[in-house]
mmCIF file of C-alpha atoms and ligand atoms in Angstrom:
data_model
loop_
_atom_site.group_PDB
_atom_site.id
_atom_site.type_symbol
_atom_site.label_atom_id
_atom_site.label_comp_id
_atom_site.label_asym_id
_atom_site.label_seq_id
_atom_site.Cartn_x
_atom_site.Cartn_y
_atom_site.Cartn_z
ATOM 1 C CA VAL F 1 -0.053 -0.129 0.012
ATOM 2 C CA THR F 2 1.171 3.332 -0.864
ATOM 3 C CA ALA F 3 1.524 6.056 1.882
ATOM 4 C CA PRO F 4 -1.060 9.043 1.425
ATOM 5 C CA LEU F 5 -0.497 11.461 -1.296
ATOM 6 C CA LEU F 6 0.709 13.844 1.674
ATOM 7 C CA VAL F 7 3.198 11.456 3.520
ATOM 8 C CA ARG F 8 4.977 11.580 -0.123
ATOM 9 C CA ALA F 9 4.919 14.879 -0.913
ATOM 10 C CA CYS F 10 6.912 16.043 2.415
ATOM 11 C CA ARG F 11 9.425 13.334 2.321
ATOM 12 C CA ARG F 12 9.686 14.449 -1.504
ATOM 13 C CA GLU F 13 9.020 11.487 -3.068
ATOM 14 C CA PRO F 14 7.861 11.073 -6.502
ATOM 15 C CA ILE F 15 3.359 12.363 -6.899
ATOM 16 C CA GLU F 16 0.933 11.591 -9.631
ATOM 17 C CA ARG F 17 -0.087 15.558 -8.514
ATOM 18 C CA THR F 18 -0.050 18.693 -6.165
ATOM 19 C CA PRO F 19 -1.912 18.107 -2.280
ATOM 20 C CA VAL F 20 -4.144 19.722 -1.219
ATOM 21 C CA TRP F 21 -6.273 21.344 2.092
ATOM 22 C CA PHE F 22 -6.459 23.885 4.209
ATOM 23 C CA MET F 23 -5.305 25.674 7.463
ATOM 24 C CA ARG F 24 -8.061 26.002 9.677
ATOM 25 C CA GLN F 25 -11.092 24.418 6.534
ATOM 26 C CA ALA F 26 -12.809 22.346 10.045
ATOM 27 C CA GLY F 27 -14.547 25.408 10.791
ATOM 28 C CA ARG F 28 -16.476 29.111 10.788
ATOM 29 C CA SER F 29 -16.659 28.903 7.276
ATOM 30 C CA LEU F 30 -18.837 25.600 6.837
ATOM 31 C CA PRO F 31 -22.682 25.743 7.841
ATOM 32 C CA GLU F 32 -22.610 22.541 9.192
ATOM 33 C CA TYR F 33 -19.584 22.875 11.754
ATOM 34 C CA ARG F 34 -21.960 26.350 13.127
ATOM 35 C CA ALA F 35 -24.660 24.312 13.408
ATOM 36 C CA LEU F 36 -22.786 21.922 15.923
ATOM 37 C CA ARG F 37 -21.473 24.474 17.156
ATOM 38 C CA GLU F 38 -24.717 26.151 17.950
ATOM 39 C CA ARG F 39 -25.342 23.150 20.584
ATOM 40 C CA HIS F 40 -21.449 22.558 22.141
ATOM 41 C CA GLY F 41 -18.779 24.274 22.846
ATOM 42 C CA PHE F 42 -15.533 25.184 21.253
ATOM 43 C CA PHE F 43 -13.684 22.218 23.574
ATOM 44 C CA GLU F 44 -16.918 20.080 23.459
ATOM 45 C CA LEU F 45 -16.946 19.519 20.543
ATOM 46 C CA ALA F 46 -12.788 19.017 20.488
ATOM 47 C CA GLY F 47 -13.066 16.897 23.908
ATOM 48 C CA THR F 48 -15.885 14.751 22.234
ATOM 49 C CA PRO F 49 -14.232 11.627 20.333
ATOM 50 C CA ASP F 50 -17.407 11.464 17.974
ATOM 51 C CA LEU F 51 -17.860 15.334 17.778
ATOM 52 C CA CYS F 52 -14.194 16.017 17.251
ATOM 53 C CA ALA F 53 -14.170 13.223 14.036
ATOM 54 C CA GLU F 54 -16.927 14.819 12.829
ATOM 55 C CA VAL F 55 -15.681 17.496 12.649
ATOM 56 C CA THR F 56 -12.625 16.804 11.978
ATOM 57 C CA LEU F 57 -13.848 14.653 8.262
ATOM 58 C CA GLN F 58 -17.118 17.321 7.326
ATOM 59 C CA PRO F 59 -14.124 19.661 4.662
ATOM 60 C CA VAL F 60 -13.340 16.405 3.525
ATOM 61 C CA ARG F 61 -16.734 15.241 2.913
ATOM 62 C CA ARG F 62 -17.957 18.571 1.215
ATOM 63 C CA HIS F 63 -14.434 20.032 -0.845
ATOM 64 C CA GLY F 64 -12.633 16.254 -1.144
ATOM 65 C CA VAL F 65 -9.258 18.298 -0.032
ATOM 66 C CA ASP F 66 -5.857 15.544 0.313
ATOM 67 C CA ALA F 67 -5.785 15.741 4.318
ATOM 68 C CA ALA F 68 -7.873 16.121 7.237
ATOM 69 C CA VAL F 69 -6.907 18.370 9.849
ATOM 70 C CA LEU F 70 -7.825 16.738 13.653
ATOM 71 C CA PHE F 71 -10.025 19.609 15.415
ATOM 72 C CA ALA F 72 -8.546 20.598 18.024
ATOM 73 C CA ASP F 73 -6.847 23.815 19.223
ATOM 74 C CA ILE F 74 -2.923 24.936 19.167
ATOM 75 C CA MET F 75 -4.424 25.524 23.036
ATOM 76 C CA SER F 76 -5.079 21.851 23.288
ATOM 77 C CA PRO F 77 -1.939 20.082 25.135
ATOM 78 C CA VAL F 78 -2.474 23.189 27.448
ATOM 79 C CA LEU F 79 -5.087 22.366 29.357
ATOM 80 C CA GLY F 80 -3.772 19.693 30.453
ATOM 81 C CA MET F 81 -1.502 21.353 32.151
ATOM 82 C CA GLY F 82 -3.692 23.444 35.187
ATOM 83 C CA ILE F 83 -4.069 25.477 32.420
ATOM 84 C CA GLY F 84 -7.064 27.110 32.099
ATOM 85 C CA VAL F 85 -8.476 28.654 28.778
ATOM 86 C CA GLU F 86 -11.988 29.665 27.099
ATOM 87 C CA LEU F 87 -12.346 30.965 23.187
ATOM 88 C CA ALA F 88 -13.995 34.415 23.473
ATOM 89 C CA GLU F 89 -16.336 34.469 20.535
ATOM 90 C CA GLY F 90 -14.495 36.610 18.242
ATOM 91 C CA VAL F 91 -11.304 37.328 19.827
ATOM 92 C CA GLY F 92 -9.334 33.438 19.810
ATOM 93 C CA PRO F 93 -7.882 31.919 23.408
ATOM 94 C CA VAL F 94 -7.824 33.727 26.546
ATOM 95 C CA VAL F 95 -6.458 32.096 29.553
ATOM 96 C CA GLU F 96 -7.621 32.433 33.016
ATOM 97 C CA GLN F 97 -4.450 33.247 34.557
ATOM 98 C CA ARG F 98 -1.320 34.785 33.019
ATOM 99 C CA ILE F 99 1.771 32.631 33.394
ATOM 100 C CA GLU F 100 3.869 35.677 35.011
ATOM 101 C CA SER F 101 7.031 34.176 36.919
ATOM 102 C CA ARG F 102 9.115 31.484 37.696
ATOM 103 C CA ALA F 103 6.380 30.141 40.626
ATOM 104 C CA ASP F 104 3.601 29.882 37.714
ATOM 105 C CA VAL F 105 6.509 27.607 35.546
ATOM 106 C CA GLU F 106 6.856 25.335 38.821
ATOM 107 C CA ARG F 107 2.935 24.665 38.727
ATOM 108 C CA LEU F 108 2.179 23.720 34.975
ATOM 109 C CA ALA F 109 1.613 19.837 34.869
ATOM 110 C CA VAL F 110 3.257 17.179 32.785
ATOM 111 C CA THR F 111 0.464 15.757 31.694
ATOM 112 C CA ALA F 112 -0.955 12.032 29.925
ATOM 113 C CA PRO F 113 -2.881 13.126 26.292
ATOM 114 C CA ASP F 114 -6.083 13.476 26.413
ATOM 115 C CA GLU F 115 -6.970 9.945 25.411
ATOM 116 C CA ALA F 116 -10.837 11.586 24.236
ATOM 117 C CA ILE F 117 -8.307 12.913 21.942
ATOM 118 C CA LEU F 118 -6.650 9.940 20.990
ATOM 119 C CA GLU F 119 -9.944 8.870 19.789
ATOM 120 C CA ALA F 120 -11.029 11.036 17.627
ATOM 121 C CA VAL F 121 -7.523 10.151 15.649
ATOM 122 C CA ARG F 122 -8.388 6.216 15.569
ATOM 123 C CA ILE F 123 -11.812 7.204 14.676
ATOM 124 C CA VAL F 124 -11.215 9.537 11.790
ATOM 125 C CA ARG F 125 -8.117 7.051 10.866
ATOM 126 C CA ARG F 126 -10.184 4.482 10.480
ATOM 127 C CA GLU F 127 -12.952 6.388 7.793
ATOM 128 C CA LEU F 128 -10.040 8.333 5.570
ATOM 129 C CA ASP F 129 -9.508 7.000 2.389
ATOM 130 C CA ALA F 130 -6.273 5.345 2.447
ATOM 131 C CA GLU F 131 -5.010 8.262 -0.288
ATOM 132 C CA LYS F 132 -5.807 11.290 2.209
ATOM 133 C CA ALA F 133 -3.950 11.622 4.893
ATOM 134 C CA LEU F 134 -4.533 12.809 8.848
ATOM 135 C CA ILE F 135 -2.581 15.881 10.502
ATOM 136 C CA GLY F 136 -2.561 16.434 13.638
ATOM 137 C CA PHE F 137 -0.641 19.630 15.146
ATOM 138 C CA CYS F 138 0.832 21.349 18.076
ATOM 139 C CA GLY F 139 1.052 24.966 18.887
ATOM 140 C CA GLY F 140 4.960 26.167 17.818
ATOM 141 C CA PRO F 141 6.087 27.219 21.632
ATOM 142 C CA PHE F 142 6.741 31.159 20.578
ATOM 143 C CA THR F 143 3.347 30.881 19.923
ATOM 144 C CA VAL F 144 1.589 28.896 22.625
ATOM 145 C CA ALA F 145 3.985 30.572 25.631
ATOM 146 C CA GLY F 146 2.224 34.172 23.863
ATOM 147 C CA TYR F 147 -0.968 33.198 24.919
ATOM 148 C CA LEU F 148 -0.203 31.950 28.262
ATOM 149 C CA VAL F 149 2.069 35.033 28.826
ATOM 150 C CA GLU F 150 -0.991 37.942 27.250
ATOM 151 C CA GLY F 151 -3.403 35.858 28.168
ATOM 152 C CA ARG F 152 -4.815 37.177 24.627
ATOM 153 C CA PRO F 153 -4.259 37.439 22.003
ATOM 154 C CA SER F 154 -1.574 40.301 20.660
ATOM 155 C CA ARG F 155 -0.408 42.097 17.858
ATOM 156 C CA ASP F 156 2.916 42.525 19.515
ATOM 157 C CA PHE F 157 3.359 40.426 21.892
ATOM 158 C CA THR F 158 5.259 42.728 23.931
ATOM 159 C CA ARG F 159 5.262 41.330 27.389
ATOM 160 C CA THR F 160 6.084 38.191 26.223
ATOM 161 C CA LYS F 161 9.503 38.967 25.152
ATOM 162 C CA ALA F 162 8.999 41.768 28.598
ATOM 163 C CA LEU F 163 9.271 38.036 29.800
ATOM 164 C CA MET F 164 11.471 36.967 27.594
ATOM 165 C CA TYR F 165 14.553 39.374 27.963
ATOM 166 C CA ARG F 166 14.146 40.185 31.548
ATOM 167 C CA GLU F 167 13.816 36.664 32.937
ATOM 168 C CA PRO F 168 15.545 34.336 30.587
ATOM 169 C CA GLY F 169 15.120 32.124 32.554
ATOM 170 C CA THR F 170 11.764 31.715 33.114
ATOM 171 C CA TRP F 171 11.642 32.037 29.965
ATOM 172 C CA HIS F 172 13.577 29.299 29.035
ATOM 173 C CA ALA F 173 11.831 26.709 31.904
ATOM 174 C CA LEU F 174 8.179 27.828 29.814
ATOM 175 C CA LEU F 175 9.437 26.619 27.087
ATOM 176 C CA ASP F 176 10.999 23.335 28.280
ATOM 177 C CA ARG F 177 8.498 22.953 30.266
ATOM 178 C CA LEU F 178 5.655 23.364 27.145
ATOM 179 C CA THR F 179 7.989 21.507 25.309
ATOM 180 C CA GLU F 180 8.094 18.158 27.189
ATOM 181 C CA GLN F 181 4.247 18.422 27.072
ATOM 182 C CA PHE F 182 4.221 18.909 23.212
ATOM 183 C CA VAL F 183 6.705 16.117 23.272
ATOM 184 C CA LEU F 184 3.786 13.300 25.021
ATOM 185 C CA TYR F 185 1.303 15.120 22.794
ATOM 186 C CA VAL F 186 2.473 14.355 18.444
ATOM 187 C CA ARG F 187 4.066 11.258 19.419
ATOM 188 C CA ALA F 188 0.917 10.250 20.634
ATOM 189 C CA LEU F 189 -1.505 11.461 17.954
ATOM 190 C CA VAL F 190 1.108 9.797 15.573
ATOM 191 C CA SER F 191 1.280 5.982 17.401
ATOM 192 C CA ALA F 192 -2.797 6.958 17.120
ATOM 193 C CA GLY F 193 -2.832 7.277 13.265
ATOM 194 C CA ALA F 194 -1.708 10.550 12.311
ATOM 195 C CA ASP F 195 0.251 10.199 9.130
ATOM 196 C CA VAL F 196 1.632 14.433 9.847
ATOM 197 C CA ILE F 197 2.596 16.205 12.603
ATOM 198 C CA GLN F 198 2.069 20.220 11.566
ATOM 199 C CA LEU F 199 3.838 23.045 13.719
ATOM 200 C CA PHE F 200 2.078 26.189 13.751
ATOM 201 C CA ASP F 201 4.532 28.820 15.370
ATOM 202 C CA SER F 202 1.395 31.705 13.856
ATOM 203 C CA TRP F 203 3.227 34.725 15.226
ATOM 204 C CA VAL F 204 6.864 34.205 15.575
ATOM 205 C CA GLY F 205 7.290 36.845 12.582
ATOM 206 C CA VAL F 206 7.021 39.373 15.746
ATOM 207 C CA LEU F 207 11.122 38.689 16.531
ATOM 208 C CA SER F 208 13.945 39.226 14.665
ATOM 209 C CA PHE F 209 15.882 35.565 13.717
ATOM 210 C CA VAL F 210 18.739 35.983 16.548
ATOM 211 C CA ASP F 211 16.446 36.465 19.098
ATOM 212 C CA TYR F 212 14.269 32.939 17.104
ATOM 213 C CA ALA F 213 18.180 31.210 17.015
ATOM 214 C CA GLU F 214 18.138 32.046 21.053
ATOM 215 C CA PHE F 215 14.935 31.885 22.841
ATOM 216 C CA VAL F 216 12.608 29.190 19.906
ATOM 217 C CA ALA F 217 14.205 27.423 17.625
ATOM 218 C CA PRO F 218 16.220 24.959 20.398
ATOM 219 C CA TYR F 219 12.307 23.618 21.726
ATOM 220 C CA THR F 220 10.973 23.951 18.375
ATOM 221 C CA ALA F 221 13.571 21.045 17.499
ATOM 222 C CA ARG F 222 13.380 19.168 19.983
ATOM 223 C CA THR F 223 9.644 19.022 19.517
ATOM 224 C CA LEU F 224 9.850 18.275 16.115
ATOM 225 C CA GLY F 225 13.012 15.903 16.799
ATOM 226 C CA ALA F 226 10.577 13.756 18.293
ATOM 227 C CA VAL F 227 8.182 13.165 15.814
ATOM 228 C CA HIS F 228 7.987 9.602 13.911
ATOM 229 C CA ALA F 229 6.048 10.648 11.068
ATOM 230 C CA PRO F 230 6.787 13.577 8.571
ATOM 231 C CA THR F 231 6.645 16.636 9.620
ATOM 232 C CA ILE F 232 5.565 20.435 8.205
ATOM 233 C CA HIS F 233 6.800 23.644 10.014
ATOM 234 C CA PHE F 234 4.843 26.449 8.659
ATOM 235 C CA GLY F 235 4.712 30.218 10.462
ATOM 236 C CA THR F 236 3.371 33.782 9.588
ATOM 237 C CA GLY F 237 5.353 37.341 9.011
ATOM 238 C CA VAL F 238 9.158 36.075 8.618
ATOM 239 C CA THR F 239 11.152 37.657 6.745
ATOM 240 C CA LYS F 240 13.842 35.081 4.533
ATOM 241 C CA ARG F 241 16.463 35.170 7.469
ATOM 242 C CA LEU F 242 14.178 33.703 9.455
ATOM 243 C CA LEU F 243 12.412 31.177 7.764
ATOM 244 C CA ASP F 244 16.156 30.198 7.526
ATOM 245 C CA GLU F 245 16.693 29.589 11.227
ATOM 246 C CA MET F 246 13.124 28.311 11.199
ATOM 247 C CA ALA F 247 14.013 25.405 8.575
ATOM 248 C CA ASP F 248 16.973 24.785 10.536
ATOM 249 C CA ALA F 249 15.099 24.100 13.585
ATOM 250 C CA GLY F 250 13.635 21.299 11.718
ATOM 251 C CA GLY F 251 10.233 20.422 9.024
ATOM 252 C CA ASP F 252 9.926 18.096 5.933
ATOM 253 C CA ALA F 253 7.640 20.526 4.487
ATOM 254 C CA ILE F 254 7.494 24.333 5.300
ATOM 255 C CA GLY F 255 4.721 25.738 5.779
ATOM 256 C CA ILE F 256 5.130 29.976 4.576
ATOM 257 C CA ASP F 257 2.491 32.818 3.898
ATOM 258 C CA TRP F 258 2.246 35.581 0.793
ATOM 259 C CA ARG F 259 4.504 37.588 1.717
ATOM 260 C CA LEU F 260 7.144 34.327 0.904
ATOM 261 C CA LEU F 261 8.292 32.869 -2.717
ATOM 262 C CA LEU F 262 7.966 29.193 -2.534
ATOM 263 C CA GLU F 263 11.692 29.837 -4.040
ATOM 264 C CA ASP F 264 12.740 30.868 -1.034
ATOM 265 C CA VAL F 265 12.256 27.577 0.919
ATOM 266 C CA ALA F 266 15.974 25.668 -0.407
ATOM 267 C CA GLU F 267 14.854 22.831 -2.261
ATOM 268 C CA GLU F 268 16.085 20.293 0.224
ATOM 269 C CA ARG F 269 12.081 21.106 1.811
ATOM 270 C CA ALA F 270 8.865 20.440 -0.013
ATOM 271 C CA VAL F 271 7.003 23.776 0.521
ATOM 272 C CA GLN F 272 3.601 23.624 1.072
ATOM 273 C CA GLY F 273 1.469 27.272 1.165
ATOM 274 C CA ASN F 274 0.602 30.445 -0.354
ATOM 275 C CA VAL F 275 -2.506 31.961 -1.665
ATOM 276 C CA ASP F 276 -3.472 34.950 0.471
ATOM 277 C CA PRO F 277 -6.736 33.580 2.242
ATOM 278 C CA ALA F 278 -8.354 37.235 1.589
ATOM 279 C CA VAL F 279 -7.886 36.760 -2.268
ATOM 280 C CA LEU F 280 -11.007 33.874 -1.745
ATOM 281 C CA LEU F 281 -13.092 36.339 -1.223
ATOM 282 C CA ALA F 282 -12.771 37.932 -4.599
ATOM 283 C CA PRO F 283 -14.441 37.301 -8.174
ATOM 284 C CA TRP F 284 -13.142 33.618 -9.585
ATOM 285 C CA GLY F 285 -11.611 34.488 -11.500
ATOM 286 C CA ARG F 286 -8.881 36.518 -9.296
ATOM 287 C CA VAL F 287 -9.081 33.523 -7.275
ATOM 288 C CA GLU F 288 -7.966 31.239 -9.605
ATOM 289 C CA GLN F 289 -4.639 33.207 -10.987
ATOM 290 C CA SER F 290 -3.068 33.357 -7.910
ATOM 291 C CA VAL F 291 -3.715 29.839 -7.521
ATOM 292 C CA ARG F 292 -2.029 29.589 -11.260
ATOM 293 C CA ASP F 293 0.697 31.499 -9.807
ATOM 294 C CA VAL F 294 1.180 29.334 -7.295
ATOM 295 C CA LEU F 295 1.396 26.388 -8.774
ATOM 296 C CA GLU F 296 2.992 27.158 -11.730
ATOM 297 C CA ALA F 297 5.746 28.404 -8.458
ATOM 298 C CA GLY F 298 5.891 25.097 -7.365
ATOM 299 C CA THR F 299 6.106 23.365 -10.372
ATOM 300 C CA GLY F 300 9.442 20.928 -10.371
ATOM 301 C CA ARG F 301 9.613 20.763 -6.889
ATOM 302 C CA SER F 302 7.600 19.269 -3.914
ATOM 303 C CA HIS F 303 4.606 21.561 -2.958
ATOM 304 C CA ILE F 304 1.372 20.863 -0.746
ATOM 305 C CA PHE F 305 -0.570 23.961 -2.253
ATOM 306 C CA ASN F 306 -2.253 25.539 0.799
ATOM 307 C CA LEU F 307 -3.386 28.971 1.868
ATOM 308 C CA GLY F 308 -0.587 31.208 3.356
ATOM 309 C CA HIS F 309 -2.497 31.551 7.043
ATOM 310 C CA GLY F 310 -6.755 29.830 7.798
ATOM 311 C CA VAL F 311 -9.653 29.899 5.877
ATOM 312 C CA LEU F 312 -11.283 33.275 6.437
ATOM 313 C CA PRO F 313 -14.960 32.858 8.460
ATOM 314 C CA GLU F 314 -16.569 34.748 5.548
ATOM 315 C CA THR F 315 -15.271 32.640 3.137
ATOM 316 C CA ASP F 316 -17.580 30.582 0.486
ATOM 317 C CA PRO F 317 -17.573 26.969 1.260
ATOM 318 C CA ASP F 318 -18.268 26.748 -2.879
ATOM 319 C CA VAL F 319 -15.113 28.202 -3.485
ATOM 320 C CA LEU F 320 -13.319 26.101 -1.723
ATOM 321 C CA THR F 321 -14.924 23.342 -3.143
ATOM 322 C CA ARG F 322 -14.416 24.530 -6.787
ATOM 323 C CA LEU F 323 -10.471 25.520 -6.083
ATOM 324 C CA THR F 324 -9.920 22.008 -4.412
ATOM 325 C CA ALA F 325 -11.034 20.614 -7.440
ATOM 326 C CA PHE F 326 -9.391 23.035 -9.706
ATOM 327 C CA VAL F 327 -5.750 22.735 -7.918
ATOM 328 C CA GLN F 328 -6.524 18.713 -8.470
ATOM 329 C CA GLU F 329 -7.609 17.961 -12.132
ATOM 330 C CA SER F 330 -4.863 20.865 -13.024
ATOM 331 C CA THR F 331 -1.513 20.210 -11.683
ATOM 332 C CA THR F 332 -2.973 15.915 -12.975
ATOM 333 C CA GLU F 333 -3.064 17.440 -16.629
ATOM 334 C CA ALA F 334 0.440 19.017 -15.910
ATOM 335 C CA ARG F 335 2.699 15.651 -15.338
ATOM 336 C CA VAL F 336 0.756 13.161 -17.905
HETATM 337 O O1 LIG S 1 -6.542 23.875 11.019
HETATM 338 C C1 LIG S 1 -8.321 22.511 11.230
HETATM 339 O O2 LIG S 1 -9.178 23.113 10.681
HETATM 340 C C2 LIG S 1 -7.971 22.534 12.995
HETATM 341 C C3 LIG S 1 -8.719 23.584 13.188
HETATM 342 C C4 LIG S 1 -7.957 23.851 14.260
HETATM 343 C C5 LIG S 1 -8.236 25.563 15.318
HETATM 344 N N1 LIG S 1 -8.003 25.570 15.797
HETATM 345 C C6 LIG S 1 -9.362 25.591 15.381
HETATM 346 C C7 LIG S 1 -10.173 26.552 15.433
HETATM 347 C C8 LIG S 1 -6.359 24.990 13.861
HETATM 348 C C9 LIG S 1 -5.543 24.003 13.145
HETATM 349 C C10 LIG S 1 -6.023 25.929 14.505
HETATM 350 C C11 LIG S 1 -5.163 26.739 15.377
HETATM 351 C C12 LIG S 1 -4.830 27.810 15.542
HETATM 352 N N2 LIG S 1 -6.100 28.061 16.838
HETATM 353 C C13 LIG S 1 -3.823 28.198 15.709
HETATM 354 C C14 LIG S 1 -2.686 28.531 14.906
HETATM 355 C C15 LIG S 1 -3.015 28.522 13.345
HETATM 356 C C16 LIG S 1 -3.638 29.978 13.111
HETATM 357 O O3 LIG S 1 -5.040 30.932 12.771
HETATM 358 O O4 LIG S 1 -2.376 30.522 13.097
HETATM 359 C C17 LIG S 1 -3.767 29.349 16.360
HETATM 360 C C18 LIG S 1 -3.105 30.825 15.762
HETATM 361 C C19 LIG S 1 -5.078 29.496 17.402
HETATM 362 C C20 LIG S 1 -5.376 30.317 18.512
HETATM 363 C C21 LIG S 1 -7.206 31.032 17.806
HETATM 364 N N3 LIG S 1 -7.681 29.030 18.114
HETATM 365 C C22 LIG S 1 -7.913 31.909 17.835
HETATM 366 C C23 LIG S 1 -7.009 32.617 17.611
HETATM 367 C C24 LIG S 1 -9.125 31.740 17.488
HETATM 368 C C25 LIG S 1 -10.070 32.586 17.629
HETATM 369 C C26 LIG S 1 -9.756 33.214 16.381
HETATM 370 C C27 LIG S 1 -10.521 32.196 14.759
HETATM 371 O O5 LIG S 1 -9.578 32.315 13.899
HETATM 372 O O6 LIG S 1 -11.176 31.878 15.031
HETATM 373 C C28 LIG S 1 -9.161 30.487 17.823
HETATM 374 C C29 LIG S 1 -10.652 29.155 18.131
HETATM 375 C C30 LIG S 1 -11.131 28.590 17.017
HETATM 376 N N4 LIG S 1 -9.238 27.519 16.543
HETATM 377 C C31 LIG S 1 -11.889 28.065 15.462
HETATM 378 C C32 LIG S 1 -11.409 27.403 15.498
HETATM 379 C C33 LIG S 1 -12.952 26.269 14.545
HETATM 380 C C34 LIG S 1 -13.075 28.954 16.497
HETATM 381 C C35 LIG S 1 -14.065 28.914 17.373
HETATM 382 C C36 LIG S 1 -15.578 28.621 18.054
HETATM 383 O O7 LIG S 1 -15.889 27.663 16.807
HETATM 384 O O8 LIG S 1 -15.785 29.425 17.153
#
C-alpha cells in the first residue's frame, strides 16, 4: 500500500499530482460546523471523540481535500497542564491565569495526552480513505507561550518579549515545560494514527532571527525531532532570514504565507502554501489567477498547495470546493 499523497509530498517522493488542503478548513466557513457549534462549546466538540471526528471529516466530505486536520486548538495540549482556557467569541484563546513568574511556570504539570483526542484520531483514521492523510498539529513554542503570558491574543507580544529579555531563566523554564508536554502530545497523536504533524508557530514573525535562534529554535527542534512521521513547520510574517532559522530547526515541509515566495524555501525541503486567504473573497477569475501563479511557482518541486494562513470565516465554502478540484485537476493534466 502506498502512503497518502501528502505524506509522499512531505518526503519529496514522486507524486501524481499536487496535494491540497487548507489550514482552518474545519470551522466557521462551514454551515454544518456552525450548526454543531450552536449546540456545543468549542472544547466540548474537540473533547468528544465522535463530534471531534465528525468536524474533522466535514471538510473532507464537502471539498474532497487530500488531508483531514484534526479538530483541536493549539491550546488543547495545555488544558492538561492545569491552565484554564476559554475561546472567547471573536477574540480567541483567553487564559484564566496568565503566566508571569517562575512560580507560575513551576505550577504547570506535564501530563499524559487527553484520551478523547486520541480516540478521535483513531476514528478519523479508520473512516478516512487510505490515500488521504490525517494531520495532527501542535502549537509552536513561541505562539503558545505568547498566549499564556499575554493571557489573550496580542498584536506585538510585548509582555512576552519583556519576560523573555528580563527573565531569560523563567522563559527557558516555560518553553522547556511546554516542549515536554508537546513531545508527549505529538508522539501520542502519531501512535494513534496521525500521518503528518504540523507545528503552527503562527506569531513567530514578531521576533528577530537572532532572538528566534536563542529563545525558540531549540524547543521547536526538540518537538519536531521527537515525531516519528513527516512534519510541516509553519509560521507567518517571517523574513527570509527568519525562515532559514525556522528551517534549520526542522520540518520536512516548510509552510509559508503570501509575503514570501515558494522559491524562498530551499529545494531540500517540500514547501507548503501560499495564496493569501483574502484572495478567496474575490470573484473566481481572480482566485484562479492567484492559484495558477502559486502552482506555477511550485512546478518541478515538492509542493503542497495551501493558503498562506487559515481560511477566513467569511469565505464561501463553494469557492474552497471549486479551488480544491481546480488544483487536483490542473496538476494531474500537467504531469500526463
Ligand atoms: O485547521 C483546522 O481546520 C483544524 C482546527 C484548528 C483550530 N485552531 C480550530 C479553531 C487549528 C489548526 C487551529 C490552530 C490555531 N489556533 C492557531 C494556529 C493557526 C493560525 O490560525 O495561526 C492559532 C493561532 C489558534 C488560536 C486561536 N483559536 C484563535 C486566535 C482563535 C480565534 C480566532 C479564530 O480564528 O477563530 C481560535 C478559535 C478557534 N480554533 C476556532 C476554531 C474552529 C473558532 C472557534 C469557534 O468555533 O468559535
